[in-house]
PDB file of C-alpha atoms (C1' of nucleotides) in Angstrom:
ATOM      1  CA  MET A   1      23.300  -6.771 -26.110  1.00 58.00           C
ATOM      2  CA  PRO A   2      25.708  -7.992 -28.470  1.00 87.00           C
ATOM      3  CA  GLU A   3      25.717 -10.353 -31.451  1.00 91.00           C
ATOM      4  CA  LEU A   4      28.619 -10.575 -33.823  1.00 93.00           C
ATOM      5  CA  PRO A   5      28.280  -7.118 -35.436  1.00 91.00           C
ATOM      6  CA  GLU A   6      28.111  -5.418 -32.103  1.00 90.00           C
ATOM      7  CA  VAL A   7      31.102  -7.261 -30.777  1.00 92.00           C
ATOM      8  CA  GLU A   8      33.002  -6.340 -33.967  1.00 92.00           C
ATOM      9  CA  THR A   9      32.098  -2.688 -33.376  1.00 89.00           C
ATOM     10  CA  VAL A  10      33.367  -2.957 -29.826  1.00 90.00           C
ATOM     11  CA  ARG A  11      36.565  -4.593 -31.031  1.00 91.00           C
ATOM     12  CA  LYS A  12      37.200  -1.717 -33.415  1.00 89.00           C
ATOM     13  CA  GLY A  13      36.511   0.850 -30.789  1.00 87.00           C
ATOM     14  CA  LEU A  14      38.816  -0.752 -28.208  1.00 91.00           C
ATOM     15  CA  ALA A  15      41.545  -1.305 -30.821  1.00 91.00           C
ATOM     16  CA  LYS A  16      41.350   2.400 -31.834  1.00 87.00           C
ATOM     17  CA  ARG A  17      42.053   3.553 -28.276  1.00 90.00           C
ATOM     18  CA  LEU A  18      43.965   0.793 -26.597  1.00 94.00           C
ATOM     19  CA  LEU A  19      46.325  -0.695 -29.091  1.00 95.00           C
ATOM     20  CA  GLY A  20      49.942  -0.348 -27.911  1.00 98.00           C
ATOM     21  CA  GLU A  21      48.880   0.962 -24.487  1.00 98.00           C
ATOM     22  CA  VAL A  22      50.028  -0.737 -21.238  1.00 98.00           C
ATOM     23  CA  ILE A  23      47.569  -2.015 -18.663  1.00 98.00           C
ATOM     24  CA  ALA A  24      48.716  -0.105 -15.492  1.00 98.00           C
ATOM     25  CA  HIS A  25      45.936  -1.358 -13.139  1.00 98.00           C
ATOM     26  CA  ILE A  26      43.012  -3.663 -13.024  1.00 98.00           C
ATOM     27  CA  GLY A  27      40.291  -2.902 -10.475  1.00 98.00           C
ATOM     28  CA  LEU A  28      37.926  -5.718  -9.767  1.00 98.00           C
ATOM     29  CA  ARG A  29      34.953  -4.523  -8.017  1.00 97.00           C
ATOM     30  CA  ARG A  30      33.539  -7.988  -7.399  1.00 96.00           C
ATOM     31  CA  GLU A  31      34.692 -11.597  -7.429  1.00 95.00           C
ATOM     32  CA  GLY A  32      33.528 -12.402 -10.905  1.00 96.00           C
ATOM     33  CA  LEU A  33      30.767 -11.995 -13.497  1.00 96.00           C
ATOM     34  CA  ARG A  34      28.972 -15.019 -14.686  1.00 95.00           C
ATOM     35  CA  PHE A  35      32.028 -17.092 -13.593  1.00 96.00           C
ATOM     36  CA  PRO A  36      34.643 -16.044 -11.027  1.00 96.00           C
ATOM     37  CA  PHE A  37      37.594 -14.268 -12.315  1.00 96.00           C
ATOM     38  CA  PRO A  38      40.402 -16.786 -12.773  1.00 96.00           C
ATOM     39  CA  LYS A  39      43.223 -17.111 -10.302  1.00 95.00           C
ATOM     40  CA  GLY A  40      45.989 -14.661 -11.148  1.00 96.00           C
ATOM     41  CA  PHE A  41      43.735 -12.635 -13.440  1.00 97.00           C
ATOM     42  CA  LYS A  42      44.610  -9.185 -12.165  1.00 97.00           C
ATOM     43  CA  LYS A  43      48.374  -9.962 -11.930  1.00 97.00           C
ATOM     44  CA  GLY A  44      48.387 -11.501 -15.292  1.00 97.00           C
ATOM     45  CA  LEU A  45      46.950  -8.447 -16.936  1.00 98.00           C
ATOM     46  CA  GLU A  46      48.743  -5.585 -15.068  1.00 98.00           C
ATOM     47  CA  GLY A  47      51.978  -4.508 -16.850  1.00 98.00           C
ATOM     48  CA  ARG A  48      50.998  -6.141 -20.173  1.00 98.00           C
ATOM     49  CA  ARG A  49      50.911  -4.198 -23.312  1.00 98.00           C
ATOM     50  CA  ILE A  50      47.927  -4.686 -25.643  1.00 98.00           C
ATOM     51  CA  GLU A  51      49.316  -5.741 -29.081  1.00 98.00           C
ATOM     52  CA  GLN A  52      46.250  -6.755 -31.029  1.00 97.00           C
ATOM     53  CA  ILE A  53      42.471  -7.174 -30.485  1.00 96.00           C
ATOM     54  CA  ASP A  54      40.744  -9.986 -32.399  1.00 96.00           C
ATOM     55  CA  ARG A  55      37.203 -11.339 -32.423  1.00 96.00           C
ATOM     56  CA  ARG A  56      36.056 -14.969 -32.699  1.00 96.00           C
ATOM     57  CA  ALA A  57      32.236 -15.337 -32.799  1.00 96.00           C
ATOM     58  CA  LYS A  58      30.977 -13.175 -29.959  1.00 95.00           C
ATOM     59  CA  TYR A  59      34.287 -13.345 -28.072  1.00 96.00           C
ATOM     60  CA  LEU A  60      36.864 -10.540 -27.788  1.00 96.00           C
ATOM     61  CA  LEU A  61      40.481 -11.701 -27.760  1.00 97.00           C
ATOM     62  CA  ILE A  62      42.812  -9.126 -26.381  1.00 97.00           C
ATOM     63  CA  ARG A  63      46.323 -10.155 -27.248  1.00 97.00           C
ATOM     64  CA  LEU A  64      48.995  -9.230 -24.784  1.00 98.00           C
ATOM     65  CA  ASP A  65      52.767  -8.793 -25.205  1.00 97.00           C
ATOM     66  CA  ASN A  66      53.583 -12.066 -23.395  1.00 97.00           C
ATOM     67  CA  ASP A  67      51.461 -14.111 -25.823  1.00 96.00           C
ATOM     68  CA  SER A  68      48.657 -14.584 -23.300  1.00 97.00           C
ATOM     69  CA  THR A  69      45.074 -13.511 -24.413  1.00 97.00           C
ATOM     70  CA  TRP A  70      42.597 -11.732 -22.289  1.00 97.00           C
ATOM     71  CA  LEU A  71      39.202 -13.268 -23.230  1.00 97.00           C
ATOM     72  CA  VAL A  72      35.978 -11.225 -22.903  1.00 97.00           C
ATOM     73  CA  HIS A  73      32.437 -12.231 -23.586  1.00 96.00           C
ATOM     74  CA  LEU A  74      29.910  -9.493 -23.295  1.00 94.00           C
ATOM     75  CA  GLY A  75      26.956 -11.712 -22.390  1.00 94.00           C
ATOM     76  CA  MET A  76      23.694  -9.802 -22.725  1.00 92.00           C
ATOM     77  CA  THR A  77      24.462  -6.383 -21.203  1.00 91.00           C
ATOM     78  CA  GLY A  78      28.305  -6.077 -21.081  1.00 93.00           C
ATOM     79  CA  LYS A  79      29.791  -2.957 -22.424  1.00 91.00           C
ATOM     80  CA  PHE A  80      33.011  -0.983 -22.328  1.00 93.00           C
ATOM     81  CA  THR A  81      33.069   2.774 -21.860  1.00 91.00           C
ATOM     82  CA  LEU A  82      36.349   4.605 -22.489  1.00 90.00           C
ATOM     83  CA  PHE A  83      37.496   7.650 -20.639  1.00 91.00           C
ATOM     84  CA  SER A  84      40.578   9.776 -21.395  1.00 91.00           C
ATOM     85  CA  HIS A  85      42.855  10.827 -18.513  1.00 93.00           C
ATOM     86  CA  ASN A  86      41.237  14.217 -18.130  1.00 92.00           C
ATOM     87  CA  ASP A  87      37.724  12.774 -18.185  1.00 89.00           C
ATOM     88  CA  ILE A  88      37.682  10.057 -15.547  1.00 92.00           C
ATOM     89  CA  PRO A  89      34.439   9.658 -13.626  1.00 93.00           C
ATOM     90  CA  GLU A  90      34.506  10.603  -9.942  1.00 93.00           C
ATOM     91  CA  GLU A  91      32.784   7.468  -8.872  1.00 94.00           C
ATOM     92  CA  TYR A  92      31.578   4.306 -10.488  1.00 95.00           C
ATOM     93  CA  GLY A  93      28.119   2.757 -10.662  1.00 94.00           C
ATOM     94  CA  LYS A  94      27.119  -0.434  -9.175  1.00 94.00           C
ATOM     95  CA  HIS A  95      27.350  -2.327 -12.350  1.00 95.00           C
ATOM     96  CA  ASP A  96      30.752  -1.079 -13.228  1.00 96.00           C
ATOM     97  CA  HIS A  97      32.577  -4.251 -12.457  1.00 97.00           C
ATOM     98  CA  VAL A  98      36.154  -3.974 -13.974  1.00 98.00           C
ATOM     99  CA  ILE A  99      38.117  -0.730 -14.080  1.00 97.00           C
ATOM    100  CA  VAL A 100      41.045  -0.911 -16.472  1.00 97.00           C
ATOM    101  CA  THR A 101      43.507   1.966 -16.006  1.00 98.00           C
ATOM    102  CA  MET A 102      45.995   2.430 -18.823  1.00 97.00           C
ATOM    103  CA  SER A 103      49.563   3.796 -18.365  1.00 97.00           C
ATOM    104  CA  ASP A 104      48.524   6.858 -20.331  1.00 96.00           C
ATOM    105  CA  GLY A 105      45.964   7.628 -17.649  1.00 96.00           C
ATOM    106  CA  GLY A 106      42.943   6.619 -19.630  1.00 94.00           C
ATOM    107  CA  VAL A 107      40.378   4.284 -18.218  1.00 94.00           C
ATOM    108  CA  ALA A 108      38.230   1.564 -19.791  1.00 94.00           C
ATOM    109  CA  VAL A 109      35.146   0.633 -17.608  1.00 95.00           C
ATOM    110  CA  TYR A 110      33.521  -2.652 -18.076  1.00 96.00           C
ATOM    111  CA  ASN A 111      29.888  -2.513 -17.110  1.00 94.00           C
ATOM    112  CA  ASP A 112      27.469  -5.423 -17.010  1.00 94.00           C
ATOM    113  CA  VAL A 113      24.076  -5.113 -15.438  1.00 94.00           C
ATOM    114  CA  ARG A 114      22.901  -8.703 -15.726  1.00 94.00           C
ATOM    115  CA  ARG A 115      26.408 -10.173 -15.326  1.00 95.00           C
ATOM    116  CA  PHE A 116      26.053 -12.799 -18.003  1.00 95.00           C
ATOM    117  CA  GLY A 117      29.343 -11.735 -19.447  1.00 95.00           C
ATOM    118  CA  PHE A 118      32.612 -13.377 -18.433  1.00 96.00           C
ATOM    119  CA  MET A 119      36.420 -12.949 -18.707  1.00 97.00           C
ATOM    120  CA  ASP A 120      39.273 -15.303 -18.709  1.00 97.00           C
ATOM    121  CA  LEU A 121      42.979 -15.124 -19.267  1.00 97.00           C
ATOM    122  CA  ILE A 122      44.336 -17.781 -21.674  1.00 95.00           C
ATOM    123  CA  VAL A 123      48.066 -18.615 -21.535  1.00 90.00           C
ATOM    124  CA  ALA A 124      50.210 -18.734 -24.680  1.00 87.00           C
ATOM    125  CA  GLY A 125      48.905 -21.533 -26.896  1.00 84.00           C
ATOM    126  CA  GLY A 126      45.972 -22.394 -24.832  1.00 85.00           C
ATOM    127  CA  GLU A 127      43.317 -21.003 -27.113  1.00 84.00           C
ATOM    128  CA  GLN A 128      42.820 -23.969 -29.454  1.00 80.00           C
ATOM    129  CA  ASN A 129      41.759 -26.235 -26.614  1.00 84.00           C
ATOM    130  CA  HIS A 130      39.965 -23.646 -24.544  1.00 89.00           C
ATOM    131  CA  HIS A 131      36.528 -24.957 -23.581  1.00 90.00           C
ATOM    132  CA  HIS A 132      34.801 -21.892 -25.028  1.00 92.00           C
ATOM    133  CA  PHE A 133      36.310 -22.405 -28.454  1.00 93.00           C
ATOM    134  CA  ALA A 134      36.618 -26.122 -28.776  1.00 90.00           C
ATOM    135  CA  ASN A 135      33.098 -26.591 -30.334  1.00 92.00           C
ATOM    136  CA  LEU A 136      32.541 -23.380 -32.035  1.00 95.00           C
ATOM    137  CA  GLY A 137      31.421 -23.475 -35.658  1.00 95.00           C
ATOM    138  CA  CYS A 138      32.889 -21.519 -38.500  1.00 95.00           C
ATOM    139  CA  GLU A 139      32.935 -17.610 -38.695  1.00 97.00           C
ATOM    140  CA  PRO A 140      29.868 -16.734 -40.763  1.00 97.00           C
ATOM    141  CA  LEU A 141      31.865 -14.050 -42.649  1.00 97.00           C
ATOM    142  CA  SER A 142      34.690 -16.395 -43.559  1.00 97.00           C
ATOM    143  CA  GLU A 143      34.983 -18.229 -46.786  1.00 97.00           C
ATOM    144  CA  ASP A 144      34.506 -21.457 -44.805  1.00 96.00           C
ATOM    145  CA  PHE A 145      30.885 -20.714 -44.259  1.00 97.00           C
ATOM    146  CA  ASP A 146      29.270 -21.683 -47.551  1.00 96.00           C
ATOM    147  CA  ALA A 147      26.183 -23.653 -48.628  1.00 96.00           C
ATOM    148  CA  LYS A 148      28.075 -26.835 -48.512  1.00 95.00           C
ATOM    149  CA  ALA A 149      29.409 -26.314 -44.950  1.00 95.00           C
ATOM    150  CA  LEU A 150      25.908 -25.223 -43.772  1.00 97.00           C
ATOM    151  CA  CYS A 151      24.287 -28.293 -45.218  1.00 96.00           C
ATOM    152  CA  LYS A 152      26.845 -30.498 -43.599  1.00 95.00           C
ATOM    153  CA  SER A 153      26.117 -29.096 -40.150  1.00 95.00           C
ATOM    154  CA  LEU A 154      22.276 -29.195 -40.645  1.00 96.00           C
ATOM    155  CA  GLU A 155      22.367 -32.846 -41.973  1.00 94.00           C
ATOM    156  CA  GLY A 156      20.183 -35.156 -39.887  1.00 93.00           C
ATOM    157  CA  LYS A 157      19.197 -32.295 -37.559  1.00 95.00           C
ATOM    158  CA  LYS A 158      15.533 -32.478 -36.363  1.00 94.00           C
ATOM    159  CA  SER A 159      15.482 -29.170 -34.615  1.00 96.00           C
ATOM    160  CA  PRO A 160      13.950 -26.134 -36.391  1.00 97.00           C
ATOM    161  CA  ILE A 161      16.270 -24.076 -38.572  1.00 97.00           C
ATOM    162  CA  LYS A 162      15.904 -21.107 -36.131  1.00 97.00           C
ATOM    163  CA  ASN A 163      17.371 -23.173 -33.263  1.00 97.00           C
ATOM    164  CA  ALA A 164      20.033 -24.517 -35.420  1.00 97.00           C
ATOM    165  CA  LEU A 165      21.323 -21.096 -36.514  1.00 97.00           C
ATOM    166  CA  LEU A 166      21.445 -19.974 -32.898  1.00 97.00           C
ATOM    167  CA  ASP A 167      23.524 -23.036 -32.041  1.00 97.00           C
ATOM    168  CA  GLN A 168      27.115 -21.678 -31.990  1.00 96.00           C
ATOM    169  CA  ARG A 169      28.370 -25.136 -33.054  1.00 96.00           C
ATOM    170  CA  VAL A 170      26.635 -24.799 -36.428  1.00 97.00           C
ATOM    171  CA  VAL A 171      27.769 -21.231 -37.205  1.00 97.00           C
ATOM    172  CA  ALA A 172      29.433 -18.992 -34.583  1.00 96.00           C
ATOM    173  CA  GLY A 173      28.260 -15.534 -33.723  1.00 95.00           C
ATOM    174  CA  LEU A 174      24.644 -15.259 -34.716  1.00 96.00           C
ATOM    175  CA  GLY A 175      22.106 -14.300 -32.030  1.00 94.00           C
ATOM    176  CA  ASN A 176      18.314 -14.025 -31.799  1.00 95.00           C
ATOM    177  CA  ILE A 177      17.894 -10.759 -33.708  1.00 94.00           C
ATOM    178  CA  TYR A 178      20.065 -11.545 -36.685  1.00 95.00           C
ATOM    179  CA  VAL A 179      18.707 -15.034 -37.093  1.00 96.00           C
ATOM    180  CA  CYS A 180      15.187 -13.616 -37.305  1.00 96.00           C
ATOM    181  CA  GLU A 181      16.369 -11.130 -39.838  1.00 96.00           C
ATOM    182  CA  ILE A 182      18.272 -13.634 -41.915  1.00 97.00           C
ATOM    183  CA  LEU A 183      15.434 -16.146 -42.139  1.00 98.00           C
ATOM    184  CA  PHE A 184      13.034 -13.411 -43.159  1.00 97.00           C
ATOM    185  CA  ARG A 185      15.302 -12.067 -45.925  1.00 97.00           C
ATOM    186  CA  ALA A 186      15.985 -15.616 -47.126  1.00 97.00           C
ATOM    187  CA  GLY A 187      12.132 -16.410 -47.178  1.00 97.00           C
ATOM    188  CA  VAL A 188      12.822 -19.436 -44.959  1.00 97.00           C
ATOM    189  CA  SER A 189      10.328 -20.369 -42.161  1.00 97.00           C
ATOM    190  CA  PRO A 190      11.911 -20.509 -38.616  1.00 97.00           C
ATOM    191  CA  LEU A 191       9.875 -23.562 -38.137  1.00 96.00           C
ATOM    192  CA  ARG A 192      11.422 -25.529 -40.963  1.00 96.00           C
ATOM    193  CA  ILE A 193      13.157 -28.666 -39.890  1.00 96.00           C
ATOM    194  CA  SER A 194      16.912 -28.234 -40.328  1.00 97.00           C
ATOM    195  CA  SER A 195      17.576 -31.383 -42.252  1.00 96.00           C
ATOM    196  CA  SER A 196      15.180 -30.298 -44.941  1.00 95.00           C
ATOM    197  CA  ILE A 197      17.723 -27.628 -45.957  1.00 95.00           C
ATOM    198  CA  ALA A 198      20.534 -30.051 -46.211  1.00 91.00           C
ATOM    199  CA  GLY A 199      19.449 -32.305 -49.077  1.00 85.00           C
ATOM    200  CA  LYS A 200      20.725 -32.400 -52.729  1.00 85.00           C
ATOM    201  CA  SER A 201      17.821 -31.121 -54.780  1.00 87.00           C
ATOM    202  CA  PRO A 202      18.237 -27.780 -56.582  1.00 86.00           C
ATOM    203  CA  GLN A 203      15.476 -26.274 -54.580  1.00 83.00           C
ATOM    204  CA  VAL A 204      16.975 -27.311 -51.338  1.00 81.00           C
ATOM    205  CA  THR A 205      20.403 -26.154 -52.409  1.00 88.00           C
ATOM    206  CA  LYS A 206      18.987 -22.755 -53.328  1.00 94.00           C
ATOM    207  CA  ARG A 207      17.635 -22.374 -49.754  1.00 96.00           C
ATOM    208  CA  ALA A 208      21.158 -23.140 -48.228  1.00 97.00           C
ATOM    209  CA  GLU A 209      22.725 -20.730 -50.669  1.00 97.00           C
ATOM    210  CA  LEU A 210      20.243 -18.037 -49.846  1.00 97.00           C
ATOM    211  CA  LEU A 211      20.618 -18.513 -46.111  1.00 98.00           C
ATOM    212  CA  VAL A 212      24.415 -18.140 -46.376  1.00 98.00           C
ATOM    213  CA  HIS A 213      24.081 -15.194 -48.570  1.00 98.00           C
ATOM    214  CA  GLU A 214      21.700 -13.316 -46.293  1.00 98.00           C
ATOM    215  CA  THR A 215      23.629 -14.202 -43.211  1.00 97.00           C
ATOM    216  CA  LYS A 216      26.649 -12.496 -44.691  1.00 98.00           C
ATOM    217  CA  GLN A 217      24.705  -9.635 -46.061  1.00 97.00           C
ATOM    218  CA  VAL A 218      22.940  -8.835 -42.805  1.00 95.00           C
ATOM    219  CA  LEU A 219      26.052  -9.049 -40.762  1.00 94.00           C
ATOM    220  CA  ILE A 220      27.946  -6.820 -43.141  1.00 94.00           C
ATOM    221  CA  GLU A 221      25.235  -4.291 -43.154  1.00 93.00           C
ATOM    222  CA  ALA A 222      25.009  -4.366 -39.362  1.00 91.00           C
ATOM    223  CA  ILE A 223      28.814  -3.989 -38.945  1.00 90.00           C
ATOM    224  CA  GLU A 224      28.763  -1.034 -41.328  1.00 87.00           C
ATOM    225  CA  ALA A 225      25.937   0.566 -39.368  1.00 84.00           C
ATOM    226  CA  GLY A 226      28.234   0.277 -36.343  1.00 78.00           C
ATOM    227  CA  GLY A 227      26.336  -2.338 -34.605  1.00 61.00           C
ATOM    228  CA  SER A 228      22.641  -2.123 -33.561  1.00 57.00           C
ATOM    229  CA  THR A 229      21.151  -0.929 -30.536  1.00 49.00           C
ATOM    230  CA  ILE A 230      18.119  -2.294 -28.643  1.00 39.00           C
ATOM    231  CA  SER A 231      17.954  -0.585 -25.306  1.00 36.00           C
ATOM    232  CA  ASP A 232      21.377  -0.574 -23.584  1.00 39.00           C
ATOM    233  CA  PHE A 233      24.063  -1.015 -26.257  1.00 42.00           C
ATOM    234  CA  ALA A 234      26.522   1.753 -26.540  1.00 45.00           C
ATOM    235  CA  ALA A 235      29.500   1.294 -28.774  1.00 54.00           C
ATOM    236  CA  VAL A 236      32.661   1.555 -26.927  1.00 63.00           C
ATOM    237  CA  ASP A 237      33.366   5.169 -28.054  1.00 51.00           C
ATOM    238  CA  GLY A 238      29.884   6.211 -26.996  1.00 46.00           C
ATOM    239  CA  ASP A 239      28.384   6.193 -30.485  1.00 52.00           C
ATOM    240  CA  LEU A 240      25.205   4.291 -30.985  1.00 48.00           C
ATOM    241  CA  GLY A 241      24.613   1.936 -33.870  1.00 65.00           C
ATOM    242  CA  TYR A 242      21.778   2.438 -36.212  1.00 75.00           C
ATOM    243  CA  PHE A 243      21.064  -0.944 -37.646  1.00 84.00           C
ATOM    244  CA  ALA A 244      17.999  -1.335 -35.391  1.00 84.00           C
ATOM    245  CA  HIS A 245      16.297   0.968 -37.662  1.00 83.00           C
ATOM    246  CA  SER A 246      16.818  -1.631 -40.332  1.00 89.00           C
ATOM    247  CA  PHE A 247      15.084  -4.499 -38.664  1.00 93.00           C
ATOM    248  CA  ARG A 248      12.405  -5.949 -40.840  1.00 95.00           C
ATOM    249  CA  VAL A 249      10.730  -8.386 -38.556  1.00 96.00           C
ATOM    250  CA  TYR A 250      12.540  -8.259 -35.174  1.00 94.00           C
ATOM    251  CA  GLY A 251      10.190  -6.516 -32.675  1.00 93.00           C
ATOM    252  CA  LYS A 252       7.599  -5.947 -35.463  1.00 94.00           C
ATOM    253  CA  GLU A 253       4.817  -8.257 -34.271  1.00 94.00           C
ATOM    254  CA  GLY A 254       1.451  -7.204 -35.764  1.00 94.00           C
ATOM    255  CA  GLU A 255       3.011  -5.001 -38.357  1.00 95.00           C
ATOM    256  CA  ALA A 256       2.534  -5.511 -42.114  1.00 96.00           C
ATOM    257  CA  CYS A 257       5.156  -7.591 -43.770  1.00 96.00           C
ATOM    258  CA  HIS A 258       8.067  -5.556 -45.040  1.00 96.00           C
ATOM    259  CA  ASN A 259       7.847  -7.392 -48.374  1.00 96.00           C
ATOM    260  CA  SER A 260       5.697  -5.016 -50.431  1.00 93.00           C
ATOM    261  CA  ARG A 261       4.211  -7.890 -52.482  1.00 95.00           C
ATOM    262  CA  CYS A 262       3.157  -9.791 -49.357  1.00 97.00           C
ATOM    263  CA  SER A 263       0.034  -9.040 -47.368  1.00 96.00           C
ATOM    264  CA  GLY A 264       1.236 -10.998 -44.367  1.00 96.00           C
ATOM    265  CA  ILE A 265       1.326  -9.748 -40.791  1.00 95.00           C
ATOM    266  CA  VAL A 266       4.541 -10.339 -38.727  1.00 96.00           C
ATOM    267  CA  SER A 267       3.875 -12.803 -36.000  1.00 94.00           C
ATOM    268  CA  ARG A 268       5.767 -13.776 -32.905  1.00 94.00           C
ATOM    269  CA  ILE A 269       6.168 -17.226 -31.548  1.00 94.00           C
ATOM    270  CA  SER A 270       8.428 -18.861 -28.925  1.00 94.00           C
ATOM    271  CA  GLN A 271      11.153 -21.289 -29.911  1.00 95.00           C
ATOM    272  CA  GLY A 272      13.623 -22.702 -27.425  1.00 92.00           C
ATOM    273  CA  GLY A 273      12.469 -20.090 -24.976  1.00 91.00           C
ATOM    274  CA  ARG A 274      13.369 -17.293 -27.303  1.00 94.00           C
ATOM    275  CA  SER A 275      10.985 -14.941 -29.305  1.00 95.00           C
ATOM    276  CA  THR A 276      10.904 -15.534 -33.011  1.00 96.00           C
ATOM    277  CA  PHE A 277       9.530 -12.844 -35.296  1.00 96.00           C
ATOM    278  CA  PHE A 278       8.625 -13.952 -38.855  1.00 97.00           C
ATOM    279  CA  CYS A 279       5.991 -13.618 -41.582  1.00 97.00           C
ATOM    280  CA  PRO A 280       4.026 -16.785 -41.786  1.00 96.00           C
ATOM    281  CA  LYS A 281       2.893 -15.813 -45.389  1.00 97.00           C
ATOM    282  CA  CYS A 282       6.200 -15.384 -47.217  1.00 96.00           C
ATOM    283  CA  GLN A 283       8.631 -17.595 -45.179  1.00 97.00           C
ATOM    284  CA  HIS A 284       8.409 -21.244 -46.121  1.00 96.00           C
TER     285      HIS A 284
ATOM    286  C1'  DA B   1      24.198 -37.762 -29.682  1.00 54.69           C
ATOM    287  C1'  DT B   2      20.447 -34.389 -29.826  1.00 54.69           C
ATOM    288  C1'  DT B   3      17.171 -31.577 -27.886  1.00 54.69           C
ATOM    289  C1'  DG B   4      14.502 -28.893 -24.724  1.00 54.69           C
ATOM    290  C1'  DA B   5      14.050 -27.013 -20.136  1.00 54.69           C
ATOM    291  C1'  DG B   6      15.888 -24.575 -16.435  1.00 54.69           C
ATOM    292  C1'  DT B   7      19.383 -21.503 -14.782  1.00 54.69           C
ATOM    293  C1'  DC B   8      22.297 -17.447 -13.768  1.00 54.69           C
ATOM    294  C1'  DC B   9      21.082 -11.675 -12.951  1.00 54.69           C
ATOM    295  C1'  DT B  10      18.935  -7.098 -13.013  1.00 54.69           C
ATOM    296  C1'  DG B  11      15.804  -3.645 -14.807  1.00 54.69           C
ATOM    297  C1'  DA B  12      12.245  -2.006 -17.837  1.00 54.69           C
ATOM    298  C1'  DA B  13       7.656  -1.994 -19.179  1.00 54.69           C
ATOM    299  C1'  DG B  14       2.875  -3.080 -18.923  1.00 54.69           C
ATOM    300  C1'  DG B  15      -1.442  -4.516 -16.615  1.00 54.69           C
ATOM    301  C1'  DC B  16      -4.215  -3.609 -12.577  1.00 54.69           C
TER     302       DC B  16
ATOM    303  C1'  DT C   1       4.151   6.898  -4.554  1.00 54.69           C
ATOM    304  C1'  DG C   2       2.486   0.436  -5.715  1.00 54.69           C
ATOM    305  C1'  DC C   3       2.728  -4.636  -6.841  1.00 54.69           C
ATOM    306  C1'  DC C   4       2.965  -8.311  -9.920  1.00 54.69           C
ATOM    307  C1'  DT C   5       4.077 -10.473 -14.217  1.00 54.69           C
ATOM    308  C1'  DT C   6       6.671 -10.876 -18.323  1.00 54.69           C
ATOM    309  C1'  DC C   7      10.400 -10.056 -21.066  1.00 54.69           C
ATOM    310  C1'  DA C   8      15.298  -9.009 -22.680  1.00 54.69           C
ATOM    311  C1'  DG C   9      20.561  -9.314 -27.577  1.00 54.69           C
ATOM    312  C1'  DG C  10      23.649 -15.514 -24.245  1.00 54.69           C
ATOM    313  C1'  DA C  11      25.023 -19.843 -23.313  1.00 54.69           C
ATOM    314  C1'  DC C  12      26.075 -23.317 -19.650  1.00 54.69           C
ATOM    315  C1'  DT C  13      24.248 -27.525 -17.357  1.00 54.69           C
ATOM    316  C1'  DC C  14      21.294 -31.181 -16.805  1.00 54.69           C
ATOM    317  C1'  DA C  15      17.882 -34.729 -17.744  1.00 54.69           C
ATOM    318  C1'  DA C  16      15.181 -37.312 -21.074  1.00 54.69           C
TER     319       DA C  16
END
DNA sequence: ATTGAGTCCTGAAGGC
DNA sequence: TGCCTTCAGGACTCAA
C-alpha cells in the first residue's frame, strides 16, 4: 500500500483520534509481523499516553509519554482501522494482528495481509541510531531536498535513476508508483543513468531541478487527495484517497501518453524486479 | 562500495 | 465448482 502520502494520511487520521488517549491494552494475535515483536513490546505500550504522532519517510512514529516511541511501518498491506467504543467488531479477521484498546473504549485494529509491515518500540533517545533510520536520506518535502542535494547523492551512481529514486538512502519515502509519476512529469527516462543527472552543465542542472520540483509537487497533490488507493488501501478513518485517479503513467500500459503533444504509448518494463511505466517518446 | 537477485507473505486476476 | 502462473504500493539480506 503505502508510500509517503498514504503514510502521512494515516498519520493524520491516527492523530485526530488518538492524540492524548491512553493505551489500555495491546492484543497481539501472533508473535510478530515481518519481524517478531520486540521483548517487552506489549508491556511497554500499555498504560502510555499518546502525545504526538510523527512521520519519517514511510515510518509512523507514535510518541509516548515516557519519551519512548512506537515505531510502525505498514509494509505493503498494513492498515489501521479505528472503532469507537460503541462500534467495536464482535470478532476479528485472520489478518487483524494487533488490537489496540484505548482507555476511552475505542479500538485501533492493525491489519496486514502480507505481513511485510513491522513494529518496534524505541526507548528514549534511541531513534538517531536506530537501524531503520541510520541510513535514511532526506525528507523529500523538506528544504534539505533540493537539486544540489539530489545531485550529490546521484554522483557516480551507475544505476538507473528509477532505482536510485526508490533507494531510501537517496531520498526517503518514495515508492514505485510515485517514482514513475515523478519521472513522467519531469520528462526523465527511468532508464537514464543516475550520474548523468549529477553533472554541472545547465541542461543537467535543469533535470535535477525538475525532478526535485515534480517530486514535491506529486507528493503534495497526493497528500491533499488524502493518499491514493490501489486495491486495499483504506485511510485510517475509512475514507479512500482519490489520487489514483490522477496517475498519468502508473498502470497505464498501452494507453496514449497523457502529454497531449506527444503521440507516444505508455510502456511497461521491469527494473530491479519492479514494474516501471513510462512514455519512451517524451521521457529522455 | 554498489548493485542485482532472492526472500518474506497472502490474495487477486487472468489464461486455460 | 478448478488449477496454474503472474503480479502487487516495501525493504532486508546476501553474493558478486
